[in-house]
Amino acid sequence: MATNDKYDRQLRLWGPAGQKSLSSTLVVLIGSSACGTESLKNLVLPGVGAFLILDDVLYGGDDDSSVAVDEIIMYDAGRDNDNGQDNENNKAGSSCCFRFDKSADTANFFAGSSSSDDASTKAALACRLLCELNPDVSGFHRTVPSLERVEYASLLKELLSRPLDKNASSSSSSSSFVPLNILVITADQPSAVFLPVSKACHSLNLPFINVRSYGLLGYVRIQTPWPYHVVRDAKKTNKPLDLRVADGAPFDELKRVYDSIDALDTISDSKVHGHVPYIIVLMQALQKWRDAHDDESPKTYDEKEEFRRLIRSMARDYDNELNFQEAYDHAHLAWVECKLSDDSSLLLEKCNEEVLYGMAIDADMDITSSGNEDAGRQNTRNNGTVLQFQLMACALRRFLNESNNVPPLEGTIPDMACDTKTFVALQEAYRTKAESDREKLTRHIVNLLEECKTKSNGCKVLATMPAEEDIITFCKNSRDIHVLETRPLFMEYRAQDPASPIVASLQATVFDASSTNNSALPNFETLQADSREDLMCSTMDPYDTDPMQTPLLWFIALRACDAFFDRHGHYPGKHDQNLALEADTNEIFKLMGEVVGHMGLTDCDFIKDSLLNDEKGKDVAREVVRYDEAEIHTIAAVMGGVASQEAVKLITGQYIPVNDTYVYNGIASTAGVHRF
Amino acid sequence: MTKRPMTTHRQRGSIHTLLSRPSPFGNESGSLPVGEFPPNVDGGDNGMRNDGLSQKILVVGAGGLGCEILKDLGMLQIVREVTVIDLGDTMDLDSISRCCLTFDHYTIDVTNLNRQFLFRQKDVGSSKAETAASFINARCPWMKVTPYHGKIQDKDSEFYKQFSVVISGLDNIEARRWLNGMMSSLVQFDEDGDPVPETIIPLIDGGTEGFSGQSRVILPRITSCFECSLDTFAPSKAVPLCTIAETPRIPEHCIAWAFILQWPKIFEKKLDADSPEDMKWVYETAAERAKQFGIEGVTYMLTLGVVKNIIPAVASTNAIVSAACVNEALKVLTFCSQSLNTYMMYIGSEGINSFTFIMEQKDNCPVCTTQTHKVTLSGSTTLNELLQQLCEGEFRLQAPSITSSTKTLYMRKPAALEKATKANLDKPLKDLISSGEELVVTDRVFPDTSLGLVVTLMD
């Protein structure tokens, strides 16, 4: 083998920076179902720092007391189970009057094994089997009496502040893991679990993913940390080129290269003529055009076509002169304006200095973290990322004010037909200009930091100088900056099923305004309204081949199943008798109608003709009742794959995460992205 | 306060629930029906088709997709017999740039470990097919995986006939074309010219690159086939040799110079891309040339990427695509739900872009239509030029042989025949055939299939 790096194939996607983010992150998996362990598998393989599996024993006792964090039994990673430690843990585990039936969990690759397993709980066994996949990853597990009674905010806070000890008593592995970031995944959990987890993650600014596999259906919902997720490097594949050949765009360094090249019609050597790079061909063609058109660039469609013909006519042997073909293909560069994308401009408007000062200056330094949940906000990684983004965005605003709204140059050019010397000179010109733009932006950052200090009145300034690498990435992407803000899942769910007894019972802890900082949900109403509009639009675009297989219908059916569970404590289709199945079908049909109403889709023709139609709607209901919440491995594996890919995006800040729910319909293999 | 029900015990349904209860959305109700769903009402093991017991499955490839596919099949709990064949990633043999290159993909490499999760550090160097099979056989004792370590082309139609579904997890176009051609050639037709259903073996094909992938269902001779959509897999654009030799601009050009042009000049032996010494030489030679031309960015990692034509790969995408493929296998084995019609794309780099559509059959697909193809050429065109056109044109053939109804024009094998027909290559077509004559073209990308070609000659 020519490389020893087992991560080679992924480093080619997310680079060392992405790998570092990954290896310093702790993933907390709540619920070790098949789609949960499949999600973890795809994060353990690429080398996430550590994982913690939290699961319950679901016993029938009537102990209703809250499980405090300290009472949670903590198991060490499965690999070090030869030191006797595990035996003790086993005893502790089995004391929960629980019998773990391995054969019952048939769809989970990380649950059963033919060899005799001494692991006592689902979480313990999953942990051990997952650890085998990658020795770089530390695995932990905890088993609790009921996941519905865990204080998630305290648990996550503890995980953020106290290192996870590999094994304090074992000399062989004294390493401990201090996560820089935590990502939480709930897998196949009822609302009584995912609602409080959603709330805890929201108040602690942690990224959160809710993943579900249900019969032949599934979905992945992401919840970004507050106030938003920063896309540091979108890595778009089809970015428009930033070559600055339009009128007024060429910068001094480029002009110098341009001046050093002879006019095309004076070049006698045909080989030289065929190697003048298309950047220069375009600039010369534009000059020619402007000389003949009162110093105006092509504007109308006809003029643009005429300009393209001009380029062709400047070639001596168009079919064999690749540089002219390239110029022809890129003719639009002669008139495109170099500016920020519309979305980026809107985003930048929201990044002003007042917001920056507010975030950068820690006015509450005296208040040490108490029981106040919002104190946790100070510590999370997302705060640092957001603050750094605000700082650079404010610097970009100042940069644009000075540069007539032309953003920093990206600084790289694509390969093109050209001789080596000219290409290297062009490359150098673009690089030099990009560097000087970056220096300008850096000076604005320095000034902004100074201003923060002046305004701080002795309070601590939280903002710090970004690393050079981060400024480089920011400048490269400055034409198209992205953040992603999703609605908190707990708010979405309440809107969809306000009458749920679970919502009512969580009212005090999850939804109560006094326990939620008002500033925590500033955009919820706007986001919710936007998503309603999107949803309405997407009903206009059903799956052509068979409209009943449109994914959003099936998501509504799944929400009806959640509503059913909230009311009955079990999912529909539990009993095999025809009468029971028919009764469940009727109730699901009714609940779908209610969810549709709460989503504001009652008057939508497509929904009226599908879910609300007595025959078609009941068929959908009958199908989900058929499942009895069946765990089908293929569906679990698809959903785990999607969840882990989204986790990588949220953890690395690279690529753009889904906004915000991916619905997979494994019946006809259709899928869609919605905000419900 | 509203009474809140407490979760007591959650016993979820399973695959058996799915197979034992009737559905309004059985396979027969879908837009690509294959069979009628008979729910296994008494929950027992009867109804062979329903629970997949008698069904043998072939998995092609034991790499990133193959490992996932084997696990997914095992965890369905209803599959009893699987054969896995792994040929490794063979390079495109006709690509000039790689003729001096050798490397091994039959065995496990350390760079497989970030996604091929049935392999461990200790397995590096072992056979992929065998290691994957023995892992699954130990973990899923209810299913028997038989490994076959070798090329798919070494097996004949009798071998492929025995399976009820073939799942392909290959990363190379040429092997996928061959497999598609093979599955298509197995279809027999009745007196009316309709395909005999029993001879149609579904081929489920998956592929990934980075954060994107696709899975599709091919019912040979019924739906579009792999060859119909060949255009969607653009052939890799080769950098002209003159650029590499004379006007290098980017680091890739310097690396290509080092391994394509310099290596054969200096060394007798083939370049071994698995050898750190060989690759270090290529890297240093490329770096030296880059320095000479003022080009920046030659790194060892890039050198490896260019020489081996590495496609980035991650666990998550493999998981999505493989599971979507096996989900289709479940449906054609049990008819428990509708079949994918026919193509599902997944693009995960900017949000998630996921769409399902019917890939249409191509009118003149050389594999799944029987019609002859027409070309008009000048009579002075040489046979070699015609063959060249077949390779570079839309058919993208690799090594065509060609016969007329009366004589063999050019055959590549056996060697004696090649020698005897070689002289024809430089002859003009007008000396070899008459205008409007139907020629038969065979090529290694189409097993047991030939291409009918009617050549009209102009003067």
PDB file of N, CA, C and O in Angstrom, chain A residues 1-2 10 12 38 41 106 109 114 148 188 213 415-416 418 420 505 573 576 623 626 628-629 631 634 645 649 656 666-667 669, chain B residues 4-5 7 10 12-13 18 21 23 68 71 77 114 138-139 246 248-249 274 300-301 317 327 331 336 338 348-349 351 356:
ATOM      1  N   MET A   1       0.845  -1.198   0.000  1.00  0.00           N
ATOM      2  CA  MET A   1       0.000   0.000   0.000  1.00  0.00           C
ATOM      3  C   MET A   1       0.877   1.244   0.000  1.00  0.00           C
ATOM      4  O   MET A   1       1.952   1.258   0.573  1.00  0.00           O
ATOM      5  N   ALA A   2       0.421   2.263  -0.666  1.00  0.00           N
ATOM      6  CA  ALA A   2       1.249   3.449  -0.838  1.00  0.00           C
ATOM      7  C   ALA A   2       0.933   4.532   0.192  1.00  0.00           C
ATOM      8  O   ALA A   2       1.627   5.530   0.275  1.00  0.00           O
ATOM      9  N   GLN A  10     -11.596   9.972   2.738  1.00  0.00           N
ATOM     10  CA  GLN A  10     -12.494  11.018   3.215  1.00  0.00           C
ATOM     11  C   GLN A  10     -11.776  12.355   3.365  1.00  0.00           C
ATOM     12  O   GLN A  10     -12.379  13.411   3.196  1.00  0.00           O
ATOM     13  N   ARG A  12      -9.907  13.515   1.300  1.00  0.00           N
ATOM     14  CA  ARG A  12     -10.027  14.149  -0.003  1.00  0.00           C
ATOM     15  C   ARG A  12     -11.331  14.928  -0.116  1.00  0.00           C
ATOM     16  O   ARG A  12     -11.527  15.685  -1.054  1.00  0.00           O
ATOM     17  N   GLU A  38     -26.725   2.248  13.237  1.00  0.00           N
ATOM     18  CA  GLU A  38     -26.230   2.454  11.874  1.00  0.00           C
ATOM     19  C   GLU A  38     -25.694   3.882  11.723  1.00  0.00           C
ATOM     20  O   GLU A  38     -24.672   4.103  11.078  1.00  0.00           O
ATOM     21  N   LYS A  41     -22.345   3.853  13.420  1.00  0.00           N
ATOM     22  CA  LYS A  41     -21.360   3.098  12.639  1.00  0.00           C
ATOM     23  C   LYS A  41     -20.679   4.007  11.612  1.00  0.00           C
ATOM     24  O   LYS A  41     -19.457   4.010  11.493  1.00  0.00           O
ATOM     25  N   THR A 106     -33.848  -8.284  16.000  1.00  0.00           N
ATOM     26  CA  THR A 106     -33.373  -8.989  14.822  1.00  0.00           C
ATOM     27  C   THR A 106     -32.862  -8.087  13.717  1.00  0.00           C
ATOM     28  O   THR A 106     -32.163  -8.544  12.840  1.00  0.00           O
ATOM     29  N   PHE A 109     -27.695  -4.880  13.458  1.00  0.00           N
ATOM     30  CA  PHE A 109     -26.408  -5.558  13.277  1.00  0.00           C
ATOM     31  C   PHE A 109     -25.536  -5.432  14.521  1.00  0.00           C
ATOM     32  O   PHE A 109     -24.662  -6.238  14.758  1.00  0.00           O
ATOM     33  N   SER A 114     -23.745 -14.421  17.089  1.00  0.00           N
ATOM     34  CA  SER A 114     -23.874 -15.849  17.338  1.00  0.00           C
ATOM     35  C   SER A 114     -22.986 -16.291  18.500  1.00  0.00           C
ATOM     36  O   SER A 114     -23.329 -17.180  19.242  1.00  0.00           O
ATOM     37  N   GLU A 148     -37.428   8.469  29.264  1.00  0.00           N
ATOM     38  CA  GLU A 148     -38.377   9.570  29.411  1.00  0.00           C
ATOM     39  C   GLU A 148     -38.121  10.383  30.676  1.00  0.00           C
ATOM     40  O   GLU A 148     -38.693  11.433  30.857  1.00  0.00           O
ATOM     41  N   ASP A 188     -35.385   6.594  16.855  1.00  0.00           N
ATOM     42  CA  ASP A 188     -36.634   5.856  17.069  1.00  0.00           C
ATOM     43  C   ASP A 188     -37.230   6.111  18.448  1.00  0.00           C
ATOM     44  O   ASP A 188     -37.659   5.170  19.128  1.00  0.00           O
ATOM     45  N   SER A 213     -36.911   5.223  11.820  1.00  0.00           N
ATOM     46  CA  SER A 213     -37.238   4.234  10.795  1.00  0.00           C
ATOM     47  C   SER A 213     -38.504   3.536  11.259  1.00  0.00           C
ATOM     48  O   SER A 213     -38.616   3.114  12.413  1.00  0.00           O
ATOM     49  N   ASP A 415      -7.893  25.358 -14.863  1.00  0.00           N
ATOM     50  CA  ASP A 415      -6.960  25.049 -15.941  1.00  0.00           C
ATOM     51  C   ASP A 415      -7.565  25.502 -17.262  1.00  0.00           C
ATOM     52  O   ASP A 415      -8.774  25.451 -17.444  1.00  0.00           O
ATOM     53  N   MET A 416      -6.729  26.006 -18.145  1.00  0.00           N
ATOM     54  CA  MET A 416      -7.231  26.445 -19.454  1.00  0.00           C
ATOM     55  C   MET A 416      -6.106  26.299 -20.472  1.00  0.00           C
ATOM     56  O   MET A 416      -4.932  26.242 -20.098  1.00  0.00           O
ATOM     57  N   CYS A 418      -3.292  27.139 -22.539  1.00  0.00           N
ATOM     58  CA  CYS A 418      -2.401  28.271 -22.265  1.00  0.00           C
ATOM     59  C   CYS A 418      -0.979  27.736 -22.200  1.00  0.00           C
ATOM     60  O   CYS A 418      -0.764  26.574 -21.874  1.00  0.00           O
ATOM     61  N   THR A 420       2.705  27.559 -20.416  1.00  0.00           N
ATOM     62  CA  THR A 420       3.005  27.476 -18.986  1.00  0.00           C
ATOM     63  C   THR A 420       3.311  28.834 -18.375  1.00  0.00           C
ATOM     64  O   THR A 420       2.787  29.190 -17.315  1.00  0.00           O
ATOM     65  N   SER A 505     -48.144  17.282  29.206  1.00  0.00           N
ATOM     66  CA  SER A 505     -47.397  16.891  30.395  1.00  0.00           C
ATOM     67  C   SER A 505     -46.004  17.520  30.420  1.00  0.00           C
ATOM     68  O   SER A 505     -45.388  17.659  31.469  1.00  0.00           O
ATOM     69  N   GLY A 573     -51.464  -0.847  15.195  1.00  0.00           N
ATOM     70  CA  GLY A 573     -51.160  -2.131  14.558  1.00  0.00           C
ATOM     71  C   GLY A 573     -50.555  -3.135  15.508  1.00  0.00           C
ATOM     72  O   GLY A 573     -49.978  -4.128  15.092  1.00  0.00           O
ATOM     73  N   ASP A 576     -53.070  -8.159  16.073  1.00  0.00           N
ATOM     74  CA  ASP A 576     -53.225  -8.753  14.753  1.00  0.00           C
ATOM     75  C   ASP A 576     -54.667  -8.875  14.253  1.00  0.00           C
ATOM     76  O   ASP A 576     -54.885  -8.977  13.062  1.00  0.00           O
ATOM     77  N   GLU A 623     -51.694   1.168   5.607  1.00  0.00           N
ATOM     78  CA  GLU A 623     -50.295   0.774   5.390  1.00  0.00           C
ATOM     79  C   GLU A 623     -49.450   1.040   6.642  1.00  0.00           C
ATOM     80  O   GLU A 623     -48.661   0.195   7.056  1.00  0.00           O
ATOM     81  N   ARG A 626     -50.290  -1.429   9.244  1.00  0.00           N
ATOM     82  CA  ARG A 626     -49.681  -2.717   8.917  1.00  0.00           C
ATOM     83  C   ARG A 626     -48.302  -2.866   9.575  1.00  0.00           C
ATOM     84  O   ARG A 626     -47.924  -3.931  10.032  1.00  0.00           O
ATOM     85  N   ASP A 628     -46.901  -1.796  12.422  1.00  0.00           N
ATOM     86  CA  ASP A 628     -46.702  -1.971  13.865  1.00  0.00           C
ATOM     87  C   ASP A 628     -45.307  -1.485  14.268  1.00  0.00           C
ATOM     88  O   ASP A 628     -44.553  -2.138  14.980  1.00  0.00           O
ATOM     89  N   GLU A 629     -44.937  -0.355  13.738  1.00  0.00           N
ATOM     90  CA  GLU A 629     -43.629   0.261  14.014  1.00  0.00           C
ATOM     91  C   GLU A 629     -42.475  -0.679  13.649  1.00  0.00           C
ATOM     92  O   GLU A 629     -41.412  -0.652  14.279  1.00  0.00           O
ATOM     93  N   GLU A 631     -39.299  -2.605  12.557  1.00  0.00           N
ATOM     94  CA  GLU A 631     -37.919  -2.181  12.312  1.00  0.00           C
ATOM     95  C   GLU A 631     -37.399  -3.038  11.161  1.00  0.00           C
ATOM     96  O   GLU A 631     -37.181  -4.236  11.318  1.00  0.00           O
ATOM     97  N   THR A 634     -33.190  -2.495   6.144  1.00  0.00           N
ATOM     98  CA  THR A 634     -32.804  -1.658   4.999  1.00  0.00           C
ATOM     99  C   THR A 634     -33.215  -0.202   5.217  1.00  0.00           C
ATOM    100  O   THR A 634     -32.460   0.719   4.891  1.00  0.00           O
ATOM    101  N   GLN A 645     -24.481  11.352   7.477  1.00  0.00           N
ATOM    102  CA  GLN A 645     -23.948  12.327   6.521  1.00  0.00           C
ATOM    103  C   GLN A 645     -24.274  13.749   6.984  1.00  0.00           C
ATOM    104  O   GLN A 645     -23.432  14.648   6.908  1.00  0.00           O
ATOM    105  N   LYS A 649     -21.745  16.984   8.254  1.00  0.00           N
ATOM    106  CA  LYS A 649     -21.857  18.374   7.790  1.00  0.00           C
ATOM    107  C   LYS A 649     -21.989  19.328   8.979  1.00  0.00           C
ATOM    108  O   LYS A 649     -21.380  20.398   9.004  1.00  0.00           O
ATOM    109  N   ILE A 656     -23.487  21.834   2.923  1.00  0.00           N
ATOM    110  CA  ILE A 656     -24.673  22.492   3.480  1.00  0.00           C
ATOM    111  C   ILE A 656     -25.650  21.440   4.013  1.00  0.00           C
ATOM    112  O   ILE A 656     -26.070  20.563   3.268  1.00  0.00           O
ATOM    113  N   GLY A 666     -39.774   4.272   1.505  1.00  0.00           N
ATOM    114  CA  GLY A 666     -39.188   3.042   0.984  1.00  0.00           C
ATOM    115  C   GLY A 666     -40.195   2.156   0.263  1.00  0.00           C
ATOM    116  O   GLY A 666     -39.838   1.090  -0.218  1.00  0.00           O
ATOM    117  N   ILE A 667     -41.446   2.589   0.183  1.00  0.00           N
ATOM    118  CA  ILE A 667     -42.446   1.824  -0.560  1.00  0.00           C
ATOM    119  C   ILE A 667     -42.097   1.876  -2.046  1.00  0.00           C
ATOM    120  O   ILE A 667     -41.899   0.854  -2.684  1.00  0.00           O
ATOM    121  N   SER A 669     -39.548   4.022  -3.050  1.00  0.00           N
ATOM    122  CA  SER A 669     -38.216   4.629  -3.099  1.00  0.00           C
ATOM    123  C   SER A 669     -38.253   6.059  -3.633  1.00  0.00           C
ATOM    124  O   SER A 669     -37.598   6.402  -4.606  1.00  0.00           O
TER     125      SER A 669
ATOM    126  N   ARG B   4     -51.223  11.209  31.040  1.00  0.00           N
ATOM    127  CA  ARG B   4     -50.140  10.924  30.113  1.00  0.00           C
ATOM    128  C   ARG B   4     -49.778   9.457  30.203  1.00  0.00           C
ATOM    129  O   ARG B   4     -49.344   8.969  31.245  1.00  0.00           O
ATOM    130  N   PRO B   5     -49.964   8.714  29.115  1.00  0.00           N
ATOM    131  CA  PRO B   5     -49.644   7.292  29.189  1.00  0.00           C
ATOM    132  C   PRO B   5     -48.137   7.094  29.317  1.00  0.00           C
ATOM    133  O   PRO B   5     -47.356   7.789  28.687  1.00  0.00           O
ATOM    134  N   THR B   7     -44.796   4.948  28.799  1.00  0.00           N
ATOM    135  CA  THR B   7     -44.295   3.879  27.953  1.00  0.00           C
ATOM    136  C   THR B   7     -43.873   2.724  28.840  1.00  0.00           C
ATOM    137  O   THR B   7     -43.077   2.906  29.758  1.00  0.00           O
ATOM    138  N   ARG B  10     -41.893  -1.589  24.683  1.00  0.00           N
ATOM    139  CA  ARG B  10     -42.070  -1.378  23.255  1.00  0.00           C
ATOM    140  C   ARG B  10     -41.582  -2.593  22.499  1.00  0.00           C
ATOM    141  O   ARG B  10     -40.397  -2.842  22.401  1.00  0.00           O
ATOM    142  N   ARG B  12     -41.460  -3.816  18.952  1.00  0.00           N
ATOM    143  CA  ARG B  12     -41.730  -3.333  17.592  1.00  0.00           C
ATOM    144  C   ARG B  12     -42.015  -4.489  16.647  1.00  0.00           C
ATOM    145  O   ARG B  12     -41.554  -5.600  16.851  1.00  0.00           O
ATOM    146  N   GLY B  13     -42.773  -4.201  15.595  1.00  0.00           N
ATOM    147  CA  GLY B  13     -42.970  -5.172  14.533  1.00  0.00           C
ATOM    148  C   GLY B  13     -41.640  -5.477  13.865  1.00  0.00           C
ATOM    149  O   GLY B  13     -40.635  -4.808  14.112  1.00  0.00           O
ATOM    150  N   LEU B  18     -44.277  -7.323   8.450  1.00  0.00           N
ATOM    151  CA  LEU B  18     -44.429  -6.740   7.120  1.00  0.00           C
ATOM    152  C   LEU B  18     -44.889  -7.797   6.114  1.00  0.00           C
ATOM    153  O   LEU B  18     -45.728  -7.540   5.260  1.00  0.00           O
ATOM    154  N   ARG B  21     -48.809  -9.356   6.824  1.00  0.00           N
ATOM    155  CA  ARG B  21     -50.044  -8.573   6.763  1.00  0.00           C
ATOM    156  C   ARG B  21     -50.294  -8.041   5.348  1.00  0.00           C
ATOM    157  O   ARG B  21     -49.348  -7.638   4.669  1.00  0.00           O
ATOM    158  N   SER B  23     -51.363  -5.572   2.218  1.00  0.00           N
ATOM    159  CA  SER B  23     -51.034  -4.168   2.015  1.00  0.00           C
ATOM    160  C   SER B  23     -51.755  -3.614   0.795  1.00  0.00           C
ATOM    161  O   SER B  23     -51.854  -4.290  -0.225  1.00  0.00           O
ATOM    162  N   GLU B  68     -21.673  -3.365   2.816  1.00  0.00           N
ATOM    163  CA  GLU B  68     -22.982  -2.916   3.302  1.00  0.00           C
ATOM    164  C   GLU B  68     -24.087  -3.840   2.793  1.00  0.00           C
ATOM    165  O   GLU B  68     -24.994  -4.213   3.544  1.00  0.00           O
ATOM    166  N   LYS B  71     -24.244  -7.103   4.694  1.00  0.00           N
ATOM    167  CA  LYS B  71     -24.837  -6.908   6.019  1.00  0.00           C
ATOM    168  C   LYS B  71     -26.339  -6.679   5.925  1.00  0.00           C
ATOM    169  O   LYS B  71     -27.122  -7.273   6.675  1.00  0.00           O
ATOM    170  N   GLN B  77     -32.957 -11.041   7.567  1.00  0.00           N
ATOM    171  CA  GLN B  77     -33.339 -12.272   8.275  1.00  0.00           C
ATOM    172  C   GLN B  77     -34.039 -13.299   7.402  1.00  0.00           C
ATOM    173  O   GLN B  77     -34.383 -14.378   7.870  1.00  0.00           O
ATOM    174  N   ASN B 114     -11.969   3.036   6.320  1.00  0.00           N
ATOM    175  CA  ASN B 114     -12.853   4.112   6.767  1.00  0.00           C
ATOM    176  C   ASN B 114     -14.297   3.871   6.355  1.00  0.00           C
ATOM    177  O   ASN B 114     -15.175   4.655   6.661  1.00  0.00           O
ATOM    178  N   ALA B 138     -20.161 -15.600  10.202  1.00  0.00           N
ATOM    179  CA  ALA B 138     -20.074 -15.737  11.656  1.00  0.00           C
ATOM    180  C   ALA B 138     -21.178 -14.939  12.351  1.00  0.00           C
ATOM    181  O   ALA B 138     -21.772 -15.390  13.326  1.00  0.00           O
ATOM    182  N   ARG B 139     -21.437 -13.735  11.828  1.00  0.00           N
ATOM    183  CA  ARG B 139     -22.405 -12.874  12.507  1.00  0.00           C
ATOM    184  C   ARG B 139     -23.850 -13.235  12.176  1.00  0.00           C
ATOM    185  O   ARG B 139     -24.751 -13.023  12.975  1.00  0.00           O
ATOM    186  N   GLU B 246       4.472  19.378 -23.101  1.00  0.00           N
ATOM    187  CA  GLU B 246       5.034  20.688 -23.441  1.00  0.00           C
ATOM    188  C   GLU B 246       4.562  21.844 -22.583  1.00  0.00           C
ATOM    189  O   GLU B 246       5.347  22.711 -22.233  1.00  0.00           O
ATOM    190  N   PRO B 248       2.758  22.121 -19.327  1.00  0.00           N
ATOM    191  CA  PRO B 248       2.089  21.782 -18.075  1.00  0.00           C
ATOM    192  C   PRO B 248       1.674  23.065 -17.358  1.00  0.00           C
ATOM    193  O   PRO B 248       2.375  24.070 -17.440  1.00  0.00           O
ATOM    194  N   ARG B 249       0.502  23.052 -16.715  1.00  0.00           N
ATOM    195  CA  ARG B 249       0.035  24.247 -16.006  1.00  0.00           C
ATOM    196  C   ARG B 249      -0.328  23.970 -14.559  1.00  0.00           C
ATOM    197  O   ARG B 249      -0.134  24.784 -13.676  1.00  0.00           O
ATOM    198  N   ASP B 274       0.848   0.549  -5.669  1.00  0.00           N
ATOM    199  CA  ASP B 274       0.759   0.153  -4.268  1.00  0.00           C
ATOM    200  C   ASP B 274       2.107   0.207  -3.565  1.00  0.00           C
ATOM    201  O   ASP B 274       2.196  -0.018  -2.368  1.00  0.00           O
ATOM    202  N   TYR B 300       2.175  14.510  -2.157  1.00  0.00           N
ATOM    203  CA  TYR B 300       2.153  13.049  -2.252  1.00  0.00           C
ATOM    204  C   TYR B 300       0.715  12.554  -2.357  1.00  0.00           C
ATOM    205  O   TYR B 300       0.401  11.657  -3.139  1.00  0.00           O
ATOM    206  N   MET B 301      -0.168  13.196  -1.597  1.00  0.00           N
ATOM    207  CA  MET B 301      -1.575  12.779  -1.610  1.00  0.00           C
ATOM    208  C   MET B 301      -2.184  12.992  -3.002  1.00  0.00           C
ATOM    209  O   MET B 301      -2.912  12.145  -3.513  1.00  0.00           O
ATOM    210  N   THR B 317     -22.510   7.573   2.566  1.00  0.00           N
ATOM    211  CA  THR B 317     -23.098   7.448   1.228  1.00  0.00           C
ATOM    212  C   THR B 317     -23.226   5.981   0.831  1.00  0.00           C
ATOM    213  O   THR B 317     -24.245   5.565   0.269  1.00  0.00           O
ATOM    214  N   ASN B 327     -33.158  -2.846  -0.271  1.00  0.00           N
ATOM    215  CA  ASN B 327     -34.596  -2.660  -0.080  1.00  0.00           C
ATOM    216  C   ASN B 327     -35.351  -3.047  -1.356  1.00  0.00           C
ATOM    217  O   ASN B 327     -36.426  -3.639  -1.280  1.00  0.00           O
ATOM    218  N   LYS B 331     -38.039  -6.279  -2.103  1.00  0.00           N
ATOM    219  CA  LYS B 331     -39.337  -6.149  -2.764  1.00  0.00           C
ATOM    220  C   LYS B 331     -39.487  -7.098  -3.948  1.00  0.00           C
ATOM    221  O   LYS B 331     -40.554  -7.659  -4.150  1.00  0.00           O
ATOM    222  N   CYS B 336     -43.456  -7.540  -1.297  1.00  0.00           N
ATOM    223  CA  CYS B 336     -44.128  -6.931  -0.142  1.00  0.00           C
ATOM    224  C   CYS B 336     -44.411  -5.449  -0.328  1.00  0.00           C
ATOM    225  O   CYS B 336     -45.152  -4.859   0.451  1.00  0.00           O
ATOM    226  N   GLN B 338     -43.924  -1.853  -3.440  1.00  0.00           N
ATOM    227  CA  GLN B 338     -43.731  -1.475  -4.840  1.00  0.00           C
ATOM    228  C   GLN B 338     -42.246  -1.347  -5.211  1.00  0.00           C
ATOM    229  O   GLN B 338     -41.427  -0.966  -4.390  1.00  0.00           O
ATOM    230  N   GLY B 348     -25.901  14.755  -1.697  1.00  0.00           N
ATOM    231  CA  GLY B 348     -25.941  15.251  -0.328  1.00  0.00           C
ATOM    232  C   GLY B 348     -25.030  16.432  -0.031  1.00  0.00           C
ATOM    233  O   GLY B 348     -24.882  16.807   1.123  1.00  0.00           O
ATOM    234  N   SER B 349     -24.421  17.039  -1.042  1.00  0.00           N
ATOM    235  CA  SER B 349     -23.431  18.064  -0.712  1.00  0.00           C
ATOM    236  C   SER B 349     -24.041  19.432  -0.437  1.00  0.00           C
ATOM    237  O   SER B 349     -23.531  20.188   0.376  1.00  0.00           O
ATOM    238  N   GLY B 351     -27.437  20.674   0.939  1.00  0.00           N
ATOM    239  CA  GLY B 351     -28.707  20.152   1.428  1.00  0.00           C
ATOM    240  C   GLY B 351     -28.796  18.708   0.980  1.00  0.00           C
ATOM    241  O   GLY B 351     -27.768  18.046   0.821  1.00  0.00           O
ATOM    242  N   THR B 356     -36.472  10.738  -7.735  1.00  0.00           N
ATOM    243  CA  THR B 356     -36.752   9.429  -8.309  1.00  0.00           C
ATOM    244  C   THR B 356     -37.422   9.646  -9.652  1.00  0.00           C
ATOM    245  O   THR B 356     -38.345  10.444  -9.747  1.00  0.00           O
TER     246      THR B 356
END
